[in-house]
């Protein structure tokens, strides 16, 4: 009798051990994404997370922070993947770790982008449908802003105009502050840094809806550029010589490769995920359309990502094997 009981207990113990080993083998490492604070990177995070979770079976997480903090996290391995790196803005901060092998660039997400100082087009051309007359018909370049600062007065300091710049903590905030000085716009304008991406977009939209004058930093792709008629002010043609901190970034922002990069350890931990990210490629127009959908439907970036996956199968199904695509489609439909 004792032998039978011992045999049963032994079988149960072996079964428990085998089950534990099976579960451990099946468990997959969590893939951590960076959120440096703007909507388009959150949209791309959502697309990648949905595919990785539903198609490859990996849990995912997002860590938020400034550009500097999240990029440091990528280098140190606290963050696995960065879906939208504005490479020229970061310069050696990005290319240095690439050369050292600390991070790996998997692909170029998109390269049809723009950024700089924008004004509502009605300031230059007017808007007959809204009864708005052109107030700055000669405004073409950032240097022309010197002639119209009184139309863009800073309510807190009426002796100067106001330029709405980048949220703090973004690398471009440093660039814009230097540009305002190198172009001597600081003699006519105060540079104001809104607290967040949403605060910046809110002030632009509020001015636009009232038909008021405003000059602000923004970029494409974004829902703002997808929904509003804005004009990018011209600058000196881009040159590597002028685009330095010492020279105050005294030229236009170059269209750049917006890269996807991963920590050096991810290829060993999740090779199939890195393979997927190596095929990930979109356009500014795709992201702007998804973000416009998000705003019009009052949903979040993850919902916009699912909308993209449902409506653009012609794009994303080329990034993954057929069986993975089928798993994702089954999960979102």
mmCIF file with all atom_site columns, C-alpha atoms in Angstrom, residues 121-232:
data_model
loop_
_atom_site.group_PDB
_atom_site.id
_atom_site.type_symbol
_atom_site.label_atom_id
_atom_site.label_alt_id
_atom_site.label_comp_id
_atom_site.label_asym_id
_atom_site.label_entity_id
_atom_site.label_seq_id
_atom_site.pdbx_PDB_ins_code
_atom_site.Cartn_x
_atom_site.Cartn_y
_atom_site.Cartn_z
_atom_site.occupancy
_atom_site.B_iso_or_equiv
_atom_site.pdbx_formal_charge
_atom_site.auth_seq_id
_atom_site.auth_comp_id
_atom_site.auth_asym_id
_atom_site.auth_atom_id
_atom_site.pdbx_PDB_model_num
ATOM 1   C CA . UNK A 1 121 ? -1.708  79.307 -44.323 1.00 0.00 ? 121 UNK A CA 1
ATOM 2   C CA . UNK A 1 122 ? -4.499  81.884 -43.958 1.00 0.00 ? 122 UNK A CA 1
ATOM 3   C CA . UNK A 1 123 ? -1.935  84.318 -42.533 1.00 0.00 ? 123 UNK A CA 1
ATOM 4   C CA . UNK A 1 124 ? -0.230  84.332 -45.945 1.00 0.00 ? 124 UNK A CA 1
ATOM 5   C CA . UNK A 1 125 ? -3.088  83.652 -48.361 1.00 0.00 ? 125 UNK A CA 1
ATOM 6   C CA . UNK A 1 126 ? -6.214  84.454 -46.388 1.00 0.00 ? 126 UNK A CA 1
ATOM 7   C CA . UNK A 1 127 ? -9.261  82.182 -46.272 1.00 0.00 ? 127 UNK A CA 1
ATOM 8   C CA . UNK A 1 128 ? -12.303 83.467 -48.173 1.00 0.00 ? 128 UNK A CA 1
ATOM 9   C CA . UNK A 1 129 ? -14.563 80.715 -46.837 1.00 0.00 ? 129 UNK A CA 1
ATOM 10  C CA . UNK A 1 130 ? -13.894 81.843 -43.276 1.00 0.00 ? 130 UNK A CA 1
ATOM 11  C CA . UNK A 1 131 ? -13.753 85.537 -44.101 1.00 0.00 ? 131 UNK A CA 1
ATOM 12  C CA . UNK A 1 132 ? -10.090 85.802 -43.124 1.00 0.00 ? 132 UNK A CA 1
ATOM 13  C CA . UNK A 1 133 ? -7.853  88.250 -44.968 1.00 0.00 ? 133 UNK A CA 1
ATOM 14  C CA . UNK A 1 134 ? -4.132  87.674 -45.424 1.00 0.00 ? 134 UNK A CA 1
ATOM 15  C CA . UNK A 1 135 ? -2.183  89.560 -42.762 1.00 0.00 ? 135 UNK A CA 1
ATOM 16  C CA . UNK A 1 136 ? 1.357   88.540 -43.776 1.00 0.00 ? 136 UNK A CA 1
ATOM 17  C CA . UNK A 1 137 ? 1.336   88.022 -47.574 1.00 0.00 ? 137 UNK A CA 1
ATOM 18  C CA . UNK A 1 138 ? 5.122   88.472 -47.764 1.00 0.00 ? 138 UNK A CA 1
ATOM 19  C CA . UNK A 1 139 ? 5.909   85.931 -45.044 1.00 0.00 ? 139 UNK A CA 1
ATOM 20  C CA . UNK A 1 140 ? 7.999   83.158 -46.606 1.00 0.00 ? 140 UNK A CA 1
ATOM 21  C CA . UNK A 1 141 ? 11.038  82.531 -44.415 1.00 0.00 ? 141 UNK A CA 1
ATOM 22  C CA . UNK A 1 142 ? 11.791  82.466 -40.715 1.00 0.00 ? 142 UNK A CA 1
ATOM 23  C CA . UNK A 1 143 ? 13.761  85.692 -41.232 1.00 0.00 ? 143 UNK A CA 1
ATOM 24  C CA . UNK A 1 144 ? 10.596  87.456 -42.419 1.00 0.00 ? 144 UNK A CA 1
ATOM 25  C CA . UNK A 1 145 ? 9.181   86.945 -38.934 1.00 0.00 ? 145 UNK A CA 1
ATOM 26  C CA . UNK A 1 146 ? 11.142  90.028 -37.852 1.00 0.00 ? 146 UNK A CA 1
ATOM 27  C CA . UNK A 1 147 ? 8.696   92.155 -39.850 1.00 0.00 ? 147 UNK A CA 1
ATOM 28  C CA . UNK A 1 148 ? 5.502   90.826 -38.301 1.00 0.00 ? 148 UNK A CA 1
ATOM 29  C CA . UNK A 1 149 ? 6.237   90.256 -34.620 1.00 0.00 ? 149 UNK A CA 1
ATOM 30  C CA . UNK A 1 150 ? 3.513   92.733 -33.612 1.00 0.00 ? 150 UNK A CA 1
ATOM 31  C CA . UNK A 1 151 ? 0.897   90.366 -35.084 1.00 0.00 ? 151 UNK A CA 1
ATOM 32  C CA . UNK A 1 152 ? 2.300   87.583 -32.911 1.00 0.00 ? 152 UNK A CA 1
ATOM 33  C CA . UNK A 1 153 ? 2.604   89.417 -29.601 1.00 0.00 ? 153 UNK A CA 1
ATOM 34  C CA . UNK A 1 154 ? 3.452   87.614 -26.406 1.00 0.00 ? 154 UNK A CA 1
ATOM 35  C CA . UNK A 1 155 ? 0.536   88.405 -24.064 1.00 0.00 ? 155 UNK A CA 1
ATOM 36  C CA . UNK A 1 156 ? 2.878   88.171 -21.083 1.00 0.00 ? 156 UNK A CA 1
ATOM 37  C CA . UNK A 1 157 ? 5.436   90.508 -22.685 1.00 0.00 ? 157 UNK A CA 1
ATOM 38  C CA . UNK A 1 158 ? 3.828   92.706 -25.390 1.00 0.00 ? 158 UNK A CA 1
ATOM 39  C CA . UNK A 1 159 ? 7.209   94.235 -26.277 1.00 0.00 ? 159 UNK A CA 1
ATOM 40  C CA . UNK A 1 160 ? 7.987   91.065 -28.219 1.00 0.00 ? 160 UNK A CA 1
ATOM 41  C CA . UNK A 1 161 ? 6.263   88.368 -30.214 1.00 0.00 ? 161 UNK A CA 1
ATOM 42  C CA . UNK A 1 162 ? 6.023   84.738 -29.115 1.00 0.00 ? 162 UNK A CA 1
ATOM 43  C CA . UNK A 1 163 ? 7.373   81.659 -30.863 1.00 0.00 ? 163 UNK A CA 1
ATOM 44  C CA . UNK A 1 164 ? 5.864   78.434 -29.574 1.00 0.00 ? 164 UNK A CA 1
ATOM 45  C CA . UNK A 1 165 ? 8.705   75.938 -29.508 1.00 0.00 ? 165 UNK A CA 1
ATOM 46  C CA . UNK A 1 166 ? 9.243   72.325 -28.590 1.00 0.00 ? 166 UNK A CA 1
ATOM 47  C CA . UNK A 1 167 ? 8.204   70.700 -25.317 1.00 0.00 ? 167 UNK A CA 1
ATOM 48  C CA . UNK A 1 168 ? 11.089  70.551 -22.821 1.00 0.00 ? 168 UNK A CA 1
ATOM 49  C CA . UNK A 1 169 ? 13.193  67.404 -22.762 1.00 0.00 ? 169 UNK A CA 1
ATOM 50  C CA . UNK A 1 170 ? 13.171  66.936 -26.534 1.00 0.00 ? 170 UNK A CA 1
ATOM 51  C CA . UNK A 1 171 ? 16.475  67.327 -28.354 1.00 0.00 ? 171 UNK A CA 1
ATOM 52  C CA . UNK A 1 172 ? 14.805  69.699 -30.824 1.00 0.00 ? 172 UNK A CA 1
ATOM 53  C CA . UNK A 1 173 ? 14.100  72.112 -27.957 1.00 0.00 ? 173 UNK A CA 1
ATOM 54  C CA . UNK A 1 174 ? 17.850  72.741 -27.693 1.00 0.00 ? 174 UNK A CA 1
ATOM 55  C CA . UNK A 1 175 ? 18.090  73.112 -31.480 1.00 0.00 ? 175 UNK A CA 1
ATOM 56  C CA . UNK A 1 176 ? 15.240  75.631 -31.680 1.00 0.00 ? 176 UNK A CA 1
ATOM 57  C CA . UNK A 1 177 ? 16.600  77.774 -28.870 1.00 0.00 ? 177 UNK A CA 1
ATOM 58  C CA . UNK A 1 178 ? 19.932  77.944 -30.703 1.00 0.00 ? 178 UNK A CA 1
ATOM 59  C CA . UNK A 1 179 ? 18.204  78.726 -34.037 1.00 0.00 ? 179 UNK A CA 1
ATOM 60  C CA . UNK A 1 180 ? 16.204  81.596 -32.553 1.00 0.00 ? 180 UNK A CA 1
ATOM 61  C CA . UNK A 1 181 ? 19.459  83.165 -31.357 1.00 0.00 ? 181 UNK A CA 1
ATOM 62  C CA . UNK A 1 182 ? 21.507  82.495 -34.506 1.00 0.00 ? 182 UNK A CA 1
ATOM 63  C CA . UNK A 1 183 ? 18.770  84.045 -36.681 1.00 0.00 ? 183 UNK A CA 1
ATOM 64  C CA . UNK A 1 184 ? 18.519  87.051 -34.321 1.00 0.00 ? 184 UNK A CA 1
ATOM 65  C CA . UNK A 1 185 ? 14.839  86.331 -33.801 1.00 0.00 ? 185 UNK A CA 1
ATOM 66  C CA . UNK A 1 186 ? 15.454  86.606 -30.068 1.00 0.00 ? 186 UNK A CA 1
ATOM 67  C CA . UNK A 1 187 ? 15.562  90.391 -30.568 1.00 0.00 ? 187 UNK A CA 1
ATOM 68  C CA . UNK A 1 188 ? 11.920  90.296 -31.646 1.00 0.00 ? 188 UNK A CA 1
ATOM 69  C CA . UNK A 1 189 ? 10.479  87.168 -30.023 1.00 0.00 ? 189 UNK A CA 1
ATOM 70  C CA . UNK A 1 190 ? 10.331  85.270 -26.771 1.00 0.00 ? 190 UNK A CA 1
ATOM 71  C CA . UNK A 1 191 ? 10.783  81.541 -27.172 1.00 0.00 ? 191 UNK A CA 1
ATOM 72  C CA . UNK A 1 192 ? 8.078   79.700 -25.245 1.00 0.00 ? 192 UNK A CA 1
ATOM 73  C CA . UNK A 1 193 ? 8.290   75.977 -24.524 1.00 0.00 ? 193 UNK A CA 1
ATOM 74  C CA . UNK A 1 194 ? 4.864   74.327 -23.993 1.00 0.00 ? 194 UNK A CA 1
ATOM 75  C CA . UNK A 1 195 ? 4.781   71.634 -21.341 1.00 0.00 ? 195 UNK A CA 1
ATOM 76  C CA . UNK A 1 196 ? 3.930   68.755 -23.654 1.00 0.00 ? 196 UNK A CA 1
ATOM 77  C CA . UNK A 1 197 ? 3.082   67.657 -27.186 1.00 0.00 ? 197 UNK A CA 1
ATOM 78  C CA . UNK A 1 198 ? -0.628  67.895 -26.352 1.00 0.00 ? 198 UNK A CA 1
ATOM 79  C CA . UNK A 1 199 ? -0.206  71.422 -24.951 1.00 0.00 ? 199 UNK A CA 1
ATOM 80  C CA . UNK A 1 200 ? 1.594   72.508 -28.127 1.00 0.00 ? 200 UNK A CA 1
ATOM 81  C CA . UNK A 1 201 ? -1.024  71.019 -30.438 1.00 0.00 ? 201 UNK A CA 1
ATOM 82  C CA . UNK A 1 202 ? -3.831  72.498 -28.316 1.00 0.00 ? 202 UNK A CA 1
ATOM 83  C CA . UNK A 1 203 ? -2.523  76.057 -28.630 1.00 0.00 ? 203 UNK A CA 1
ATOM 84  C CA . UNK A 1 204 ? -2.085  75.679 -32.404 1.00 0.00 ? 204 UNK A CA 1
ATOM 85  C CA . UNK A 1 205 ? -5.594  74.296 -32.880 1.00 0.00 ? 205 UNK A CA 1
ATOM 86  C CA . UNK A 1 206 ? -7.140  76.945 -30.623 1.00 0.00 ? 206 UNK A CA 1
ATOM 87  C CA . UNK A 1 207 ? -5.518  79.759 -32.621 1.00 0.00 ? 207 UNK A CA 1
ATOM 88  C CA . UNK A 1 208 ? -6.453  78.109 -35.924 1.00 0.00 ? 208 UNK A CA 1
ATOM 89  C CA . UNK A 1 209 ? -10.109 77.693 -34.994 1.00 0.00 ? 209 UNK A CA 1
ATOM 90  C CA . UNK A 1 210 ? -10.289 81.393 -34.032 1.00 0.00 ? 210 UNK A CA 1
ATOM 91  C CA . UNK A 1 211 ? -8.471  82.477 -37.193 1.00 0.00 ? 211 UNK A CA 1
ATOM 92  C CA . UNK A 1 212 ? -5.701  84.050 -35.123 1.00 0.00 ? 212 UNK A CA 1
ATOM 93  C CA . UNK A 1 213 ? -2.025  84.484 -35.968 1.00 0.00 ? 213 UNK A CA 1
ATOM 94  C CA . UNK A 1 214 ? 0.485   82.050 -34.473 1.00 0.00 ? 214 UNK A CA 1
ATOM 95  C CA . UNK A 1 215 ? 3.966   80.745 -35.242 1.00 0.00 ? 215 UNK A CA 1
ATOM 96  C CA . UNK A 1 216 ? 4.916   77.416 -33.747 1.00 0.00 ? 216 UNK A CA 1
ATOM 97  C CA . UNK A 1 217 ? 7.259   74.507 -34.085 1.00 0.00 ? 217 UNK A CA 1
ATOM 98  C CA . UNK A 1 218 ? 5.699   71.339 -35.416 1.00 0.00 ? 218 UNK A CA 1
ATOM 99  C CA . UNK A 1 219 ? 6.540   68.359 -37.536 1.00 0.00 ? 219 UNK A CA 1
ATOM 100 C CA . UNK A 1 220 ? 5.127   65.784 -39.917 1.00 0.00 ? 220 UNK A CA 1
ATOM 101 C CA . UNK A 1 221 ? 3.634   63.208 -39.583 1.00 0.00 ? 221 UNK A CA 1
ATOM 102 C CA . UNK A 1 222 ? 1.061   64.394 -37.056 1.00 0.00 ? 222 UNK A CA 1
ATOM 103 C CA . UNK A 1 223 ? -2.709  64.664 -36.811 1.00 0.00 ? 223 UNK A CA 1
ATOM 104 C CA . UNK A 1 224 ? -2.288  68.454 -36.670 1.00 0.00 ? 224 UNK A CA 1
ATOM 105 C CA . UNK A 1 225 ? -0.698  68.524 -40.117 1.00 0.00 ? 225 UNK A CA 1
ATOM 106 C CA . UNK A 1 226 ? -3.260  66.018 -41.326 1.00 0.00 ? 226 UNK A CA 1
ATOM 107 C CA . UNK A 1 227 ? -6.216  68.203 -40.299 1.00 0.00 ? 227 UNK A CA 1
ATOM 108 C CA . UNK A 1 228 ? -5.023  71.836 -40.524 1.00 0.00 ? 228 UNK A CA 1
ATOM 109 C CA . UNK A 1 229 ? -3.728  73.857 -43.473 1.00 0.00 ? 229 UNK A CA 1
ATOM 110 C CA . UNK A 1 230 ? -0.326  74.985 -42.197 1.00 0.00 ? 230 UNK A CA 1
ATOM 111 C CA . UNK A 1 231 ? 2.692   76.398 -44.048 1.00 0.00 ? 231 UNK A CA 1
ATOM 112 C CA . UNK A 1 232 ? 6.280   75.519 -43.173 1.00 0.00 ? 232 UNK A CA 1
#
